[in-house]
């Protein structure tokens, strides 16, 4: 009889453990779905001159960060700590970088599991033996690690979003905007990001005049790797270009991009459909 009761208790305990595991799983799924609906662009300070969205961190890691040439190009623009986080934890669904005169901010949609991996494993390992300094502003906990060249790397986690930067001013500004929940991007930049193809591994927005197009304020493109080449795809309004720039825009863009990134030798294909101009540029890796 006792053996029979023991089997019953074991069966009940096993069922309870299974029920708890299933409940925890669906809770985590709900949390990740809630976080994926958070608009990280509401955190971006309005003085950003470039935005880079990593829609598929796994693809970004495999096809770009694992390629030495592309890694050198991206690490020249993005602080290495952010690339290390992506390499070490690819469960986040979206990573956005905003570039400012004061520095770079990284925003990651991160559930509790992802945030814990970053804050309790990746960052302590990178900055050991130092412990972060904790400060509280507006009810948000900020953490700052000492780094080289008298710099401090700061981050916070709030409402399912992990945010990090070497600029304390930018970090605090992002937190204030997150509390307010309002997108403050320039109207033109916000319009361009609304047209992102989020199925592409990467999207980018930059100032058009930096690439030799003074008739437009912002340029956007989807970035991807295909057949041993890194490629970009974008569209522009024809009426903002005119016939002369339309004929030469591919060469203009290629020259400007190559001047900044000598490893890229982009060759553009250009087509016009109604009032839009479509550009696809690829460079061997």
Short mmCIF file of C-alpha atoms in Angstrom, two decimals:
data_model
loop_
_atom_site.label_atom_id
_atom_site.label_comp_id
_atom_site.label_asym_id
_atom_site.label_seq_id
_atom_site.Cartn_x
_atom_site.Cartn_y
_atom_site.Cartn_z
CA UNK A 1 0.00 0.00 0.00
CA UNK A 2 2.80 2.38 0.89
CA UNK A 3 4.54 1.62 -2.40
CA UNK A 4 1.31 2.38 -4.27
CA UNK A 5 0.90 5.73 -2.45
CA UNK A 6 4.54 6.58 -3.17
CA UNK A 7 3.97 6.05 -6.90
CA UNK A 8 0.90 8.29 -6.75
CA UNK A 9 2.85 11.08 -5.01
CA UNK A 10 5.69 10.80 -7.53
CA UNK A 11 3.23 10.97 -10.43
CA UNK A 12 1.50 14.02 -8.95
CA UNK A 13 4.85 15.76 -8.33
CA UNK A 14 5.97 15.04 -11.90
CA UNK A 15 2.71 16.45 -13.28
CA UNK A 16 3.08 19.59 -11.16
CA UNK A 17 6.66 20.11 -12.34
CA UNK A 18 5.57 19.68 -15.94
CA UNK A 19 2.71 22.15 -15.43
CA UNK A 20 5.11 24.70 -13.91
CA UNK A 21 7.54 24.27 -16.82
CA UNK A 22 4.76 24.75 -19.39
CA UNK A 23 3.45 27.81 -17.52
CA UNK A 24 6.94 29.32 -17.38
CA UNK A 25 7.43 28.68 -21.10
CA UNK A 26 4.22 30.39 -22.17
CA UNK A 27 4.93 33.27 -19.78
CA UNK A 28 8.31 33.76 -21.45
CA UNK A 29 6.69 33.62 -24.90
CA UNK A 30 4.13 36.25 -23.88
CA UNK A 31 6.90 38.44 -22.48
CA UNK A 32 8.96 38.21 -25.66
CA UNK A 33 5.90 39.05 -27.79
CA UNK A 34 5.16 42.06 -25.59
CA UNK A 35 8.76 43.24 -25.91
CA UNK A 36 8.70 42.80 -29.69
CA UNK A 37 5.85 45.33 -29.84
CA UNK A 38 7.92 47.97 -28.01
CA UNK A 39 8.94 50.77 -30.37
CA UNK A 40 12.65 51.24 -29.80
CA UNK A 41 12.62 54.24 -32.13
CA UNK A 42 10.80 56.19 -29.40
CA UNK A 43 14.11 56.07 -27.49
CA UNK A 44 16.29 57.58 -30.23
CA UNK A 45 17.36 61.18 -29.51
CA UNK A 46 16.40 63.55 -32.33
CA UNK A 47 19.98 64.51 -33.26
CA UNK A 48 20.81 61.10 -34.79
CA UNK A 49 22.58 61.35 -38.14
CA UNK A 50 22.44 57.62 -38.94
CA UNK A 51 20.28 54.65 -37.95
CA UNK A 52 21.17 50.98 -38.41
CA UNK A 53 18.55 48.31 -37.67
CA UNK A 54 19.62 44.68 -37.27
CA UNK A 55 16.38 42.80 -37.88
CA UNK A 56 17.94 39.34 -37.82
CA UNK A 57 20.84 39.16 -35.34
CA UNK A 58 21.54 35.49 -36.14
CA UNK A 59 22.07 36.31 -39.83
CA UNK A 60 24.08 39.42 -38.93
CA UNK A 61 26.39 37.29 -36.79
CA UNK A 62 26.78 34.43 -39.27
CA UNK A 63 27.15 36.36 -42.52
CA UNK A 64 28.78 39.62 -41.40
CA UNK A 65 30.49 39.33 -38.03
CA UNK A 66 32.05 36.00 -39.01
CA UNK A 67 33.51 37.53 -42.18
CA UNK A 68 36.86 39.22 -41.35
CA UNK A 69 36.53 41.97 -43.99
CA UNK A 70 32.97 42.89 -43.07
CA UNK A 71 33.72 42.62 -39.36
CA UNK A 72 36.53 45.18 -39.69
CA UNK A 73 34.19 47.54 -41.54
CA UNK A 74 31.37 47.30 -38.98
CA UNK A 75 33.68 47.34 -35.95
CA UNK A 76 35.12 50.60 -37.26
CA UNK A 77 31.68 52.18 -36.77
CA UNK A 78 30.14 50.17 -33.89
CA UNK A 79 31.84 49.80 -30.48
CA UNK A 80 33.12 46.26 -30.04
CA UNK A 81 31.12 45.70 -26.84
CA UNK A 82 27.87 45.75 -28.81
CA UNK A 83 29.17 43.27 -31.37
CA UNK A 84 30.29 41.00 -28.54
CA UNK A 85 26.80 41.08 -27.04
CA UNK A 86 25.21 40.11 -30.35
CA UNK A 87 27.72 37.29 -30.77
CA UNK A 88 27.11 36.06 -27.24
CA UNK A 89 23.33 36.28 -27.23
CA UNK A 90 21.30 36.08 -30.42
CA UNK A 91 17.86 35.58 -28.92
CA UNK A 92 16.89 39.23 -29.22
CA UNK A 93 14.52 39.96 -32.10
CA UNK A 94 15.73 43.46 -32.97
CA UNK A 95 18.86 45.54 -32.42
CA UNK A 96 19.01 49.22 -33.41
CA UNK A 97 22.02 51.54 -33.42
CA UNK A 98 21.73 55.32 -33.55
CA UNK A 99 24.80 57.40 -34.37
CA UNK A 100 25.28 60.89 -32.98
CA UNK A 101 28.06 63.46 -32.76
CA UNK A 102 28.45 62.44 -29.08
CA UNK A 103 28.64 58.71 -29.78
CA UNK A 104 26.61 55.57 -30.50
CA UNK A 105 23.58 54.17 -28.66
CA UNK A 106 22.51 50.54 -28.92
CA UNK A 107 18.92 49.44 -28.26
CA UNK A 108 18.00 45.76 -27.94
CA UNK A 109 14.58 44.24 -27.44
CA UNK A 110 15.36 41.85 -24.62
CA UNK A 111 13.16 39.62 -22.48
CA UNK A 112 14.24 38.71 -18.97
CA UNK A 113 16.34 35.75 -20.14
CA UNK A 114 18.18 37.78 -22.77
CA UNK A 115 18.71 40.74 -20.43
CA UNK A 116 20.06 38.44 -17.71
CA UNK A 117 22.51 36.88 -20.16
CA UNK A 118 23.84 40.34 -21.08
CA UNK A 119 23.97 41.88 -17.62
CA UNK A 120 25.02 38.87 -15.54
CA UNK A 121 27.31 36.99 -17.90
CA UNK A 122 28.56 38.87 -20.98
CA UNK A 123 29.31 42.30 -19.47
CA UNK A 124 30.83 41.03 -16.16
CA UNK A 125 33.13 38.75 -18.17
CA UNK A 126 34.18 41.57 -20.49
CA UNK A 127 34.86 44.15 -17.77
CA UNK A 128 36.16 41.90 -14.99
CA UNK A 129 37.42 42.37 -12.34
CA UNK A 130 35.49 45.66 -12.12
CA UNK A 131 31.96 45.94 -10.77
CA UNK A 132 29.57 48.46 -12.28
CA UNK A 133 28.63 51.64 -10.47
CA UNK A 134 24.88 51.91 -9.98
CA UNK A 135 22.94 55.17 -10.19
CA UNK A 136 19.20 55.79 -10.21
CA UNK A 137 17.53 58.49 -12.30
CA UNK A 138 13.76 58.85 -12.70
CA UNK A 139 13.23 55.41 -11.23
CA UNK A 140 15.57 53.71 -13.74
CA UNK A 141 18.74 51.91 -12.63
CA UNK A 142 21.83 52.87 -14.64
CA UNK A 143 25.05 50.85 -14.48
CA UNK A 144 28.51 52.14 -15.50
CA UNK A 145 31.62 50.04 -16.10
CA UNK A 146 35.08 51.66 -16.26
CA UNK A 147 36.76 51.12 -19.63
CA UNK A 148 39.99 52.21 -21.31
CA UNK A 149 40.90 55.83 -22.10
CA UNK A 150 39.04 57.09 -19.00
CA UNK A 151 35.72 56.13 -20.54
CA UNK A 152 32.72 54.55 -18.86
CA UNK A 153 30.34 52.16 -20.57
CA UNK A 154 26.78 52.58 -19.33
CA UNK A 155 23.57 50.65 -19.75
CA UNK A 156 20.08 50.24 -18.34
CA UNK A 157 17.20 47.79 -18.80
CA UNK A 158 13.63 49.05 -18.73
CA UNK A 159 10.33 47.60 -19.97
CA UNK A 160 11.96 44.86 -22.04
CA UNK A 161 14.57 47.04 -23.75
CA UNK A 162 18.31 47.00 -23.03
CA UNK A 163 20.09 50.28 -23.87
CA UNK A 164 23.83 50.93 -23.79
CA UNK A 165 26.24 53.74 -24.71
CA UNK A 166 29.61 55.26 -23.87
CA UNK A 167 27.87 58.63 -23.71
CA UNK A 168 26.11 59.18 -20.39
CA UNK A 169 24.25 62.15 -21.79
CA UNK A 170 22.84 60.14 -24.69
CA UNK A 171 21.96 57.23 -22.41
CA UNK A 172 20.02 59.42 -20.01
CA UNK A 173 18.27 61.17 -22.89
CA UNK A 174 17.15 57.81 -24.29
CA UNK A 175 15.73 56.87 -20.87
CA UNK A 176 13.75 60.13 -20.65
CA UNK A 177 12.32 59.54 -24.10
CA UNK A 178 11.39 55.97 -23.20
CA UNK A 179 9.45 57.27 -20.22
CA UNK A 180 7.67 59.80 -22.44
CA UNK A 181 7.06 57.24 -25.22
CA UNK A 182 7.15 59.70 -28.12
CA UNK A 183 9.14 59.28 -31.35
CA UNK A 184 11.21 62.46 -31.81
CA UNK A 185 13.11 61.54 -34.96
CA UNK A 186 13.22 64.16 -37.73
CA UNK A 187 10.13 63.77 -39.89
CA UNK A 188 12.08 62.76 -42.99
CA UNK A 189 14.09 60.13 -41.12
CA UNK A 190 10.94 58.78 -39.51
CA UNK A 191 9.26 58.51 -42.91
CA UNK A 192 12.23 56.58 -44.31
CA UNK A 193 12.33 54.11 -41.40
CA UNK A 194 8.59 53.49 -41.80
CA UNK A 195 9.38 52.13 -45.27
CA UNK A 196 11.95 49.60 -43.96
CA UNK A 197 11.73 46.05 -45.27
CA UNK A 198 12.01 44.36 -41.89
CA UNK A 199 12.56 41.00 -43.59
CA UNK A 200 15.98 42.23 -44.71
CA UNK A 201 18.83 41.42 -42.30
CA UNK A 202 19.78 45.10 -42.01
CA UNK A 203 18.25 48.52 -42.72
CA UNK A 204 20.13 51.80 -42.73
CA UNK A 205 19.26 55.50 -42.90
CA UNK A 206 21.90 58.19 -43.37
CA UNK A 207 22.13 61.82 -44.40
CA UNK A 208 21.93 62.13 -48.17
CA UNK A 209 24.41 64.97 -48.55
CA UNK A 210 27.16 62.77 -47.07
CA UNK A 211 26.78 60.61 -50.19
CA UNK A 212 26.70 63.50 -52.63
CA UNK A 213 22.93 63.95 -53.00
CA UNK A 214 22.06 67.44 -51.84
CA UNK A 215 18.52 67.38 -53.26
CA UNK A 216 17.42 64.91 -50.57
CA UNK A 217 17.73 64.97 -46.80
CA UNK A 218 17.81 61.24 -46.02
CA UNK A 219 18.70 58.00 -47.81
CA UNK A 220 17.63 54.53 -46.71
CA UNK A 221 18.57 51.06 -47.89
CA UNK A 222 18.20 47.38 -47.08
CA UNK A 223 21.50 45.53 -46.62
CA UNK A 224 22.09 41.83 -47.23
CA UNK A 225 24.75 39.32 -48.27
CA UNK A 226 24.22 37.25 -51.41
CA UNK A 227 26.52 34.97 -53.43
CA UNK A 228 29.68 36.24 -51.79
CA UNK A 229 28.70 39.89 -52.13
CA UNK A 230 27.35 42.51 -49.76
CA UNK A 231 24.47 44.36 -51.36
CA UNK A 232 22.16 47.28 -50.71
CA UNK A 233 18.75 48.05 -52.13
CA UNK A 234 16.84 51.31 -51.94
CA UNK A 235 14.50 53.67 -53.73
CA UNK A 236 14.37 57.42 -54.28
CA UNK A 237 11.74 59.83 -55.63
CA UNK A 238 12.56 60.72 -59.24
CA UNK A 239 11.35 64.32 -58.91
CA UNK A 240 14.04 64.96 -56.27
CA UNK A 241 16.80 63.78 -58.61
CA UNK A 242 16.09 65.11 -62.07
CA UNK A 243 17.52 63.71 -65.31
CA UNK A 244 21.17 64.65 -64.74
CA UNK A 245 21.48 63.19 -61.23
CA UNK A 246 19.38 60.18 -62.22
CA UNK A 247 21.95 59.27 -64.89
CA UNK A 248 24.95 59.76 -62.59
CA UNK A 249 23.63 58.74 -59.18
CA UNK A 250 25.14 55.25 -59.29
CA UNK A 251 28.63 56.59 -59.94
CA UNK A 252 28.19 59.32 -57.29
CA UNK A 253 27.15 56.86 -54.62
CA UNK A 254 29.85 54.38 -55.55
CA UNK A 255 32.60 57.00 -55.32
CA UNK A 256 31.42 58.38 -51.98
CA UNK A 257 31.01 54.96 -50.38
CA UNK A 258 34.35 53.69 -51.67
CA UNK A 259 36.08 56.82 -50.37
CA UNK A 260 34.84 56.00 -46.88
CA UNK A 261 35.09 52.22 -47.10
CA UNK A 262 37.88 51.37 -49.58
CA UNK A 263 37.12 47.65 -49.35
CA UNK A 264 33.72 48.24 -50.94
CA UNK A 265 33.67 48.47 -54.73
CA UNK A 266 29.95 48.91 -55.29
CA UNK A 267 28.46 48.55 -58.72
CA UNK A 268 24.90 49.89 -59.01
CA UNK A 269 22.00 48.84 -61.18
CA UNK A 270 19.42 51.59 -61.56
CA UNK A 271 15.88 51.43 -62.85
CA UNK A 272 12.94 53.82 -62.95
CA UNK A 273 9.32 52.89 -62.43
CA UNK A 274 6.76 55.70 -62.57
CA UNK A 275 8.04 58.35 -60.16
CA UNK A 276 10.48 56.16 -58.22
CA UNK A 277 14.10 55.28 -58.88
CA UNK A 278 15.30 51.88 -57.62
CA UNK A 279 18.95 51.17 -56.90
CA UNK A 280 20.71 47.87 -56.19
CA UNK A 281 24.41 47.96 -55.45
CA UNK A 282 26.71 45.02 -54.74
CA UNK A 283 30.37 44.64 -53.88
CA UNK A 284 32.51 41.49 -53.65
CA UNK A 285 33.43 40.71 -50.06
#
